[in-house]
XYZ file of C-alpha atoms in Angstrom:
576
model
C 7.642 -7.894 14.505
C 10.586 -6.195 16.142
C 10.318 -5.305 19.787
C 10.014 -1.632 20.744
C 10.798 0.176 23.964
C 7.694 1.954 25.307
C 7.007 3.887 28.497
C 6.243 1.527 31.365
C 3.360 3.615 32.671
C 0.637 4.920 30.344
C 0.369 8.707 30.399
C -2.647 10.188 32.161
C -3.867 11.787 28.923
C -3.879 8.508 26.984
C -6.810 8.270 24.547
C -8.060 4.764 25.236
C -10.268 4.322 22.136
C -7.374 5.331 19.892
C -5.060 2.784 21.462
C -7.711 0.060 21.231
C -8.509 0.959 17.631
C -4.867 0.707 16.620
C -4.621 -2.641 18.415
C -7.478 -3.996 16.309
C -5.962 -2.625 13.095
C -2.626 -4.187 14.044
C -4.279 -7.552 14.673
C -6.100 -7.488 11.342
C -2.888 -6.547 9.529
C -0.670 -9.093 11.282
C -3.041 -12.045 11.229
C -2.135 -15.172 9.241
C -5.043 -14.667 6.831
C -6.893 -11.789 5.230
C -10.243 -12.442 6.919
C -10.937 -12.062 10.615
C -13.933 -12.694 12.852
C -14.597 -10.157 15.635
C -14.420 -12.930 18.227
C -10.959 -13.933 17.044
C -9.830 -10.303 17.204
C -11.110 -10.073 20.775
C -8.982 -13.066 21.746
C -5.917 -11.752 19.894
C -6.069 -8.242 21.360
C -7.404 -9.159 24.812
C -10.232 -6.655 24.358
C -13.855 -7.303 25.239
C -16.011 -8.435 22.326
C -18.270 -5.395 22.771
C -15.204 -3.116 22.536
C -14.028 -4.836 19.349
C -17.504 -4.400 17.872
C -17.491 -0.648 18.578
C -13.971 -0.292 17.187
C -14.919 -2.285 14.093
C -18.045 -0.167 13.554
C -15.908 2.966 13.624
C -13.166 1.596 11.371
C -15.746 0.294 8.907
C -17.422 3.680 8.731
C -14.093 5.453 8.321
C -13.151 3.071 5.508
C -10.100 1.430 7.101
C -11.847 -1.941 7.293
C -14.514 -3.562 5.155
C -16.884 -6.417 5.914
C -17.766 -9.524 3.954
C -20.569 -11.384 5.678
C -19.234 -11.845 9.239
C -15.569 -11.314 8.356
C -13.514 -8.141 8.681
C -10.809 -7.297 6.124
C -8.373 -4.453 5.647
C -9.734 -1.875 3.224
C -7.577 0.016 0.711
C -7.930 3.242 2.696
C -5.689 1.707 5.366
C -2.837 2.609 3.004
C -3.326 6.268 3.960
C -1.776 5.661 7.393
C 1.449 4.363 5.879
C 1.271 6.986 3.145
C 1.416 9.659 5.852
C 4.790 8.356 7.013
C 6.150 7.936 3.489
C 5.024 11.414 2.440
C 6.506 13.036 5.532
C 9.942 11.545 4.816
C 10.125 12.629 1.174
C 11.810 9.297 0.407
C 9.455 7.989 -2.307
C 9.870 11.103 -4.448
C 13.593 11.556 -3.851
C 14.742 7.942 -3.839
C 12.093 5.971 -5.722
C 12.792 7.114 -9.319
C 16.535 6.535 -8.921
C 15.874 3.055 -7.498
C 13.754 2.206 -10.553
C 16.442 3.536 -12.919
C 19.122 1.527 -11.090
C 17.033 -1.655 -11.342
C 16.631 -1.058 -15.077
C 20.355 -0.434 -15.515
C 21.469 -3.541 -13.615
C 18.485 -5.743 -14.422
C 18.392 -6.678 -10.742
C 15.864 -5.908 -8.010
C 16.493 -2.805 -5.916
C 14.948 -2.163 -2.515
C 14.880 0.786 -0.118
C 14.682 0.227 3.641
C 14.629 2.398 6.756
C 15.695 1.609 10.334
C 12.819 0.680 12.628
C 14.108 0.034 16.122
C 15.984 -3.262 16.038
C 14.440 -4.128 12.678
C 14.646 -3.004 9.084
C 11.467 -1.961 7.295
C 11.121 -1.814 3.524
C 9.552 1.321 2.064
C 10.038 0.850 -1.691
C 11.035 -1.787 -4.177
C 11.792 -1.968 -7.887
C 11.581 -5.694 -8.567
C 12.561 -7.745 -11.585
C 10.076 -10.403 -12.633
C 11.881 -13.706 -12.535
C 11.078 -17.265 -11.495
C 13.236 -16.691 -8.407
C 12.529 -13.169 -7.199
C 12.181 -11.322 -3.913
C 8.665 -10.730 -2.676
C 9.029 -8.161 0.109
C 6.386 -5.443 0.200
C 6.494 -1.837 1.319
C 5.916 -2.091 5.062
C 7.452 -5.536 5.631
C 9.938 -5.684 8.521
C 13.038 -7.902 8.802
C 15.426 -8.661 11.676
C 18.326 -6.232 11.383
C 20.878 -9.038 11.622
C 19.497 -10.860 8.572
C 19.883 -8.241 5.847
C 22.500 -5.879 4.466
C 20.748 -2.631 5.546
C 20.682 -3.869 9.138
C 24.479 -3.839 9.356
C 24.571 -0.284 7.985
C 22.051 0.939 10.554
C 23.632 -1.005 13.453
C 26.976 0.641 12.754
C 25.617 3.731 14.539
C 23.733 1.968 17.356
C 24.256 2.997 20.967
C 24.839 0.451 23.735
C 21.156 0.750 24.685
C 20.077 -0.042 21.128
C 22.343 -3.087 21.037
C 20.823 -4.237 24.327
C 17.307 -3.875 22.894
C 18.339 -5.959 19.894
C 19.992 -8.597 22.091
C 16.892 -8.951 24.287
C 14.645 -9.439 21.267
C 16.964 -11.962 19.637
C 17.292 -14.044 22.786
C 13.539 -14.040 23.251
C 12.934 -15.018 19.612
C 16.076 -16.699 18.237
C 14.135 -18.333 15.387
C 12.633 -15.027 14.148
C 9.120 -16.426 14.419
C 7.724 -12.925 15.003
C 8.947 -11.730 11.596
C 6.459 -13.182 9.093
C 8.207 -11.590 6.090
C 11.254 -13.874 6.392
C 11.574 -17.664 6.545
C 12.016 -18.593 10.216
C 15.315 -19.991 11.346
C 15.189 -23.690 12.127
C 16.798 -25.184 15.252
C 19.314 -27.253 13.351
C 20.601 -27.905 9.907
C 23.618 -28.597 7.769
C 25.690 -25.546 6.930
C 25.599 -25.001 3.194
C 28.361 -22.462 3.417
C 26.292 -19.468 2.404
C 25.691 -17.762 5.730
C 27.492 -16.055 8.555
C 26.618 -15.118 12.122
C 26.162 -18.727 13.223
C 23.601 -19.511 10.499
C 23.637 -21.274 7.184
C 22.166 -19.949 3.970
C 18.614 -20.772 5.063
C 18.881 -18.942 8.356
C 19.384 -22.113 10.414
C 20.992 -22.107 13.848
C 22.748 -24.976 15.571
C 20.386 -25.063 18.545
C 23.018 -24.303 21.213
C 23.244 -21.301 23.522
C 26.476 -20.427 21.757
C 24.548 -19.854 18.554
C 22.971 -16.708 19.987
C 26.393 -15.347 20.854
C 27.667 -16.358 17.413
C 24.838 -14.437 15.751
C 25.661 -11.363 17.807
C 29.372 -11.632 17.171
C 28.811 -12.010 13.452
C 26.323 -9.169 13.346
C 28.647 -6.827 15.245
C 31.487 -7.788 12.915
C 29.400 -6.995 9.834
C 28.278 -3.677 11.369
C 31.910 -2.753 12.095
C 32.944 -3.820 8.583
C 30.188 -1.736 7.024
C 31.415 1.333 8.938
C 34.903 0.750 7.566
C 33.952 -0.224 4.011
C 30.968 2.080 3.592
C 28.766 -0.758 2.278
C 27.308 -4.009 3.551
C 26.553 -7.434 2.140
C 23.864 -10.022 2.694
C 25.246 -13.430 1.756
C 22.115 -15.601 2.027
C 21.184 -14.334 5.488
C 17.507 -14.087 4.582
C 17.185 -17.199 2.478
C 19.418 -19.641 0.638
C 20.438 -18.254 -2.741
C 19.442 -14.650 -2.011
C 22.312 -12.152 -1.900
C 22.513 -8.361 -1.756
C 24.842 -5.391 -1.405
C 23.680 -2.136 0.176
C 24.771 1.466 0.629
C 23.480 4.065 3.084
C 21.677 7.240 2.003
C 22.402 10.256 4.207
C 20.644 13.544 4.763
C 22.246 16.976 4.923
C 23.457 16.390 8.492
C 25.216 13.150 7.582
C 22.655 10.930 9.323
C 21.648 7.688 7.612
C 17.979 7.935 6.620
C 17.669 4.781 4.536
C 19.660 2.105 2.753
C 19.454 0.996 -0.871
C 20.105 -2.649 -1.735
C 20.779 -4.369 -5.036
C 19.432 -7.897 -4.703
C 20.403 -10.888 -6.808
C 20.630 -14.688 -6.714
C 23.557 -17.070 -6.487
C 22.558 -18.477 -9.873
C 23.672 -15.133 -11.353
C 26.315 -13.818 -8.942
C 28.312 -14.443 -5.822
C 28.837 -11.585 -3.364
C 32.145 -10.623 -4.940
C 30.849 -10.419 -8.493
C 27.649 -8.667 -7.406
C 29.661 -6.043 -5.519
C 31.920 -5.542 -8.513
C 29.021 -5.034 -10.895
C 26.569 -3.205 -8.639
C 28.564 -0.918 -6.348
C 29.754 1.664 -8.919
C 26.269 2.425 -10.326
C 24.803 2.071 -6.829
C 27.161 4.784 -5.549
C 26.130 7.070 -8.402
C 22.459 6.401 -7.677
C 22.914 7.129 -3.967
C 24.606 10.455 -4.768
C 21.625 11.386 -6.945
C 19.226 10.276 -4.209
C 20.962 12.413 -1.584
C 20.843 15.443 -3.879
C 17.149 14.875 -4.563
C 16.448 14.391 -0.866
C 18.134 17.690 -0.034
C 16.118 19.477 -2.722
C 12.885 17.859 -1.542
C 13.358 18.924 2.069
C 11.872 22.337 1.327
C 9.118 21.166 -0.989
C 5.523 21.928 -0.057
C 3.204 19.086 0.790
C -0.350 18.567 -0.331
C -3.179 18.584 2.158
C -3.842 15.124 3.671
C -6.819 13.079 2.434
C -10.051 14.400 3.884
C -12.070 11.705 5.605
C -15.687 11.930 6.728
C -16.195 14.465 9.484
C -15.937 12.793 12.878
C -18.624 15.011 14.361
C -21.104 14.209 11.603
C -20.436 10.495 11.875
C -20.827 10.612 15.648
C -24.231 12.202 15.205
C -25.179 9.655 12.557
C -24.020 6.509 14.374
C -24.401 7.541 17.998
C -22.613 5.636 20.739
C -21.411 2.976 18.278
C -18.987 5.477 16.760
C -15.724 6.225 18.584
C -15.069 9.870 17.780
C -11.742 9.979 19.616
C -10.478 7.074 17.495
C -11.472 8.915 14.319
C -9.758 12.084 15.510
C -6.556 10.246 16.376
C -6.404 8.654 12.930
C -6.967 12.076 11.369
C -3.967 13.381 13.324
C -1.870 10.465 12.084
C -2.870 11.077 8.465
C -2.146 14.797 8.807
C 1.590 14.058 8.997
C 1.372 13.327 5.268
C 0.935 17.046 4.613
C 4.141 18.025 6.431
C 7.726 17.389 5.399
C 9.721 16.283 8.418
C 8.713 17.349 11.928
C 5.263 18.853 12.523
C 4.290 21.330 15.213
C 1.211 20.736 17.347
C -0.372 23.926 16.017
C 0.169 22.756 12.450
C -1.441 19.360 13.045
C -4.369 20.989 14.837
C -4.885 23.306 11.857
C -4.690 20.488 9.328
C -7.237 18.370 11.199
C -9.496 21.186 12.358
C -9.195 19.917 15.931
C -8.631 21.930 19.117
C -4.976 21.948 20.171
C -5.800 20.062 23.370
C -7.542 17.286 21.418
C -4.719 16.954 18.912
C -2.192 16.939 21.761
C -3.902 14.033 23.532
C -3.858 12.048 20.280
C -0.154 12.783 19.848
C 0.604 11.736 23.414
C -1.161 8.439 22.758
C 0.598 7.889 19.422
C 3.938 8.647 21.068
C 3.250 6.157 23.861
C 2.408 3.450 21.304
C 5.587 4.056 19.313
C 4.059 5.598 16.207
C 5.246 9.158 16.824
C 8.388 10.679 18.317
C 8.626 14.117 19.880
C 11.788 16.099 19.155
C 12.773 19.659 19.932
C 11.581 20.794 16.506
C 8.217 18.982 16.642
C 6.613 15.587 16.211
C 7.739 12.979 13.695
C 5.714 10.004 12.519
C 7.755 6.776 12.675
C 8.012 3.844 10.251
C 6.188 1.596 12.710
C 2.985 3.111 11.274
C 3.571 0.876 8.247
C 2.644 -2.151 10.368
C -0.992 -0.972 10.310
C -1.739 -2.885 7.125
C 0.391 -1.009 4.604
C 2.236 -4.108 3.395
C -1.011 -5.892 2.632
C -2.987 -3.112 0.997
C -0.077 -1.606 -0.975
C 0.059 -4.839 -2.978
C -3.611 -4.836 -3.973
C -4.380 -5.011 -7.684
C -6.960 -2.983 -9.560
C -9.152 -6.076 -9.711
C -8.951 -6.605 -5.945
C -9.713 -2.949 -5.295
C -12.647 -2.768 -7.690
C -14.425 -6.095 -7.153
C -15.999 -5.359 -3.724
C -17.382 -2.093 -5.098
C -18.786 -3.884 -8.147
C -20.508 -6.377 -5.865
C -22.114 -3.552 -3.873
C -23.225 -1.849 -7.091
C -24.862 -5.033 -8.366
C -26.775 -5.396 -5.102
C -28.092 -1.836 -5.462
C -29.038 -1.809 -9.141
C -29.646 -5.537 -9.815
C -27.662 -5.376 -13.049
C -24.238 -6.744 -14.015
C -21.219 -4.484 -13.532
C -17.687 -4.609 -14.950
C -14.315 -2.873 -15.096
C -12.259 -2.699 -18.293
C -9.011 -1.173 -19.517
C -8.016 0.022 -22.967
C -5.984 -2.551 -24.892
C -5.104 -1.303 -28.352
C -8.324 -0.763 -30.315
C -10.248 -2.922 -27.850
C -11.353 -2.848 -24.267
C -10.408 -5.819 -22.110
C -12.607 -6.846 -19.189
C -10.529 -7.252 -16.029
C -13.203 -7.520 -13.324
C -16.865 -8.408 -13.404
C -19.755 -9.228 -11.090
C -22.860 -10.649 -12.763
C -26.399 -10.030 -11.609
C -28.663 -12.867 -10.513
C -31.329 -12.126 -13.121
C -32.503 -15.007 -15.290
C -31.621 -12.930 -18.341
C -28.273 -11.206 -17.866
C -25.319 -10.112 -19.981
C -22.935 -13.057 -20.414
C -19.425 -11.559 -20.569
C -16.379 -12.982 -18.805
C -13.126 -11.522 -17.504
C -10.620 -11.428 -20.364
C -13.262 -10.714 -23.008
C -12.193 -8.150 -25.593
C -14.666 -5.914 -27.397
C -14.163 -3.084 -29.915
C -13.696 0.129 -27.967
C -15.567 2.282 -30.462
C -18.885 0.482 -29.896
C -18.820 0.270 -26.089
C -19.528 2.780 -23.348
C -16.324 1.930 -21.484
C -14.315 2.194 -24.686
C -15.614 5.682 -25.369
C -14.841 6.754 -21.803
C -11.277 5.467 -22.130
C -10.759 6.937 -25.606
C -12.226 10.247 -24.470
C -9.763 10.414 -21.576
C -6.722 10.245 -23.864
C -4.763 13.452 -24.505
C -6.002 15.090 -27.693
C -3.113 13.986 -29.897
C -3.255 10.411 -28.595
C -7.022 10.344 -29.050
C -6.756 11.504 -32.640
C -4.088 8.903 -33.361
C -6.141 6.146 -31.739
C -9.300 7.052 -33.641
C -7.394 7.374 -36.905
C -6.624 3.672 -36.754
C -10.211 2.620 -36.082
C -12.483 1.501 -38.925
C -15.931 1.393 -37.302
C -18.365 -1.180 -38.612
C -22.149 -1.151 -38.316
C -22.571 -3.964 -35.799
C -26.265 -3.031 -35.461
C -28.424 -0.428 -37.231
C -27.664 1.943 -34.307
C -23.857 1.683 -34.396
C -21.922 4.886 -34.933
C -20.150 3.740 -38.069
C -18.321 6.729 -39.548
C -15.014 8.200 -38.317
C -16.527 11.672 -38.010
C -19.526 10.505 -35.990
C -17.307 8.349 -33.775
C -14.955 11.257 -33.042
C -17.932 13.404 -32.030
C -19.399 10.610 -29.862
C -16.072 10.192 -28.041
C -15.709 13.951 -27.564
C -19.258 14.190 -26.194
C -18.493 11.348 -23.767
C -15.457 13.247 -22.508
C -17.476 16.460 -22.093
C -20.309 14.963 -20.071
C -18.114 12.661 -17.951
C -19.835 9.340 -18.648
C -20.410 6.993 -21.556
C -23.754 5.840 -22.899
C -24.214 3.278 -25.676
C -27.711 2.333 -26.778
C -27.784 -0.990 -28.691
C -24.694 -0.205 -30.782
C -22.707 -3.324 -29.909
C -25.649 -5.704 -29.935
C -29.409 -5.384 -30.377
C -31.111 -5.021 -27.007
C -27.876 -4.234 -25.104
C -27.645 -0.938 -23.269
C -24.526 0.197 -21.380
C -23.557 3.079 -19.098
C -19.913 3.721 -18.081
C -17.885 6.100 -15.899
C -14.132 6.727 -15.611
C -11.909 5.347 -12.844
C -8.985 7.608 -11.950
C -5.783 7.173 -9.965
C -4.360 9.552 -7.383
C -3.032 11.879 -10.071
C -6.397 12.214 -11.745
C -5.473 10.037 -14.715
C -8.193 7.771 -16.139
C -6.821 4.226 -15.877
C -9.977 2.149 -16.290
C -13.728 2.393 -16.721
C -16.614 0.865 -14.808
C -19.973 0.096 -16.368
C -23.449 -1.282 -15.865
C -24.908 -3.321 -18.719
C -28.586 -4.194 -19.032
C -31.286 -5.254 -21.456
C -32.946 -2.321 -23.221
C -36.389 -3.793 -22.629
C -36.292 -2.972 -18.899
C -37.303 0.658 -19.408
C -36.729 3.721 -21.528
C -33.248 5.130 -22.018
C -34.178 8.163 -19.926
C -35.446 5.990 -17.061
C -32.336 3.785 -17.086
C -30.011 6.783 -17.110
C -31.807 8.524 -14.247
C -31.879 5.352 -12.149
C -28.364 4.048 -12.770
C -26.105 7.072 -13.258
C -25.950 8.245 -9.604
C -25.087 4.726 -8.405
C -22.494 4.252 -11.135
C -20.795 7.589 -10.487
C -20.682 6.809 -6.776
C -19.045 3.452 -7.466
C -16.516 5.003 -9.830
C -15.648 7.587 -7.174
C -15.258 4.890 -4.500
C -12.956 2.783 -6.687
C -10.976 5.887 -7.647
C -10.579 6.898 -3.999
C -9.297 3.475 -3.002
C -7.000 3.368 -6.016
C -5.605 6.792 -5.101
C -4.779 5.596 -1.567
C -3.090 2.380 -2.707
C -1.240 3.890 -5.659
C 0.085 6.933 -3.769
C 3.537 5.378 -3.454
C 3.066 1.892 -4.931
C 2.437 0.866 -8.528
C -0.898 -0.944 -8.848
C -1.033 -3.878 -11.235
C -4.250 -4.593 -13.094
C -4.399 -8.194 -11.860
């Protein structure tokens, strides 16, 4: 991770629990694996084990972490911290669609990055699926000297900023603190692909002169980018990977981000890539700048509402760190404001006293997550290091499975998630109960949508014209004596499912099989999947099963939907 300049002395109004909570989140996000023991976090952060336990209790209750046995993992809600930064910039809305269109036009990957101190942090990517493809995630940070956007940003650096970069590079010449890129190796044979004293794999010759060569090369590329208006990455990150980039400027002429077209030496060299990509890239950047200017006055939605800190403090007592919860609320509140936010505005959005919000802001500023300007406070891209890269890449299956496991523990029945696939539903996630007699269905199983509770939920969620077209192609068969087997009856059953908000199928797919389903929605309220509980009809009456299971199922559907909304706010979520 790139080094940041912070005040030498902590301010008197520093909120200690907030700083310690962010340290734990940072350690969980930056660790080599996904699972972390509290004792390991204590050693990593230098905090007392009892402090880590209190922080973890608070973060678990707030939904930023989750627990599996004795391990702590990032939870999908951690995406909301990074979402606050992304929303405040307006970049995803203004730049994202044009990046996707450019990737489609060129059939090459396109990435968007912002300056982050002496590093470059990715905020969006439209990737092409190929055997050799880039794998950076929103939130990943790279050394500025090893990518095309870095030269564009460095072109405007002050002497102090160059000194900060130089100190970091001399302390870490192999880039071992940047996990998103292959580390440089002390020696190697130059394959002719790199500049700045490195070869195409980011290798250095191991001498003190190599550090100076890297700086000289980096300064030369920064100067060239100022002259040419674009920058190139000729295998600086990794052998074979090349890119060209252009800056995107705001209304004042300041560079706010850079857009890169990324390819491979098997398809292009730098010259041919520049020739093919720069003309459409320039057109895309012009459209991005126009959209960014138009978005600067757009209204923002209210930030996600978390559980009330006061109520949780009363519920959990001394184990809950209220000041940590309040500080995270302040951080998330930036997502409701375009650009700089005034103290009074953040206090209003969070419902906190001005003095409380101010102390949180002072702490966030000290830690490098917020900057104070004359026109207010701005949240900085460093917030993305708090787990955004990891959670923004979660799939629907990864999001849903922990909730299915919790549901199975509560109701002692099998639970599944499915998506609509033509006339069928396709199971994409499942957790089976431990009963001797349970429903034996596996992930990948396809069943006719018309005869399943999840199918009727998904069909019922379609727009009216799409629903009519989908049902018109279905020829229902009487799979059991109870199956709805006429088009008219099926249309009414689907409509009734949509009206009541859940699906119920009583022995229509198979004798003795009862199923209850609820919709799973994304952040825009669209139904993208369904979750169900399946059980044997002999375990009670239909009325008893519905009364017992429906509240648990609806709660699980809401929990999955909430996590999906956080992760999918600015990142596309794959099914699996």
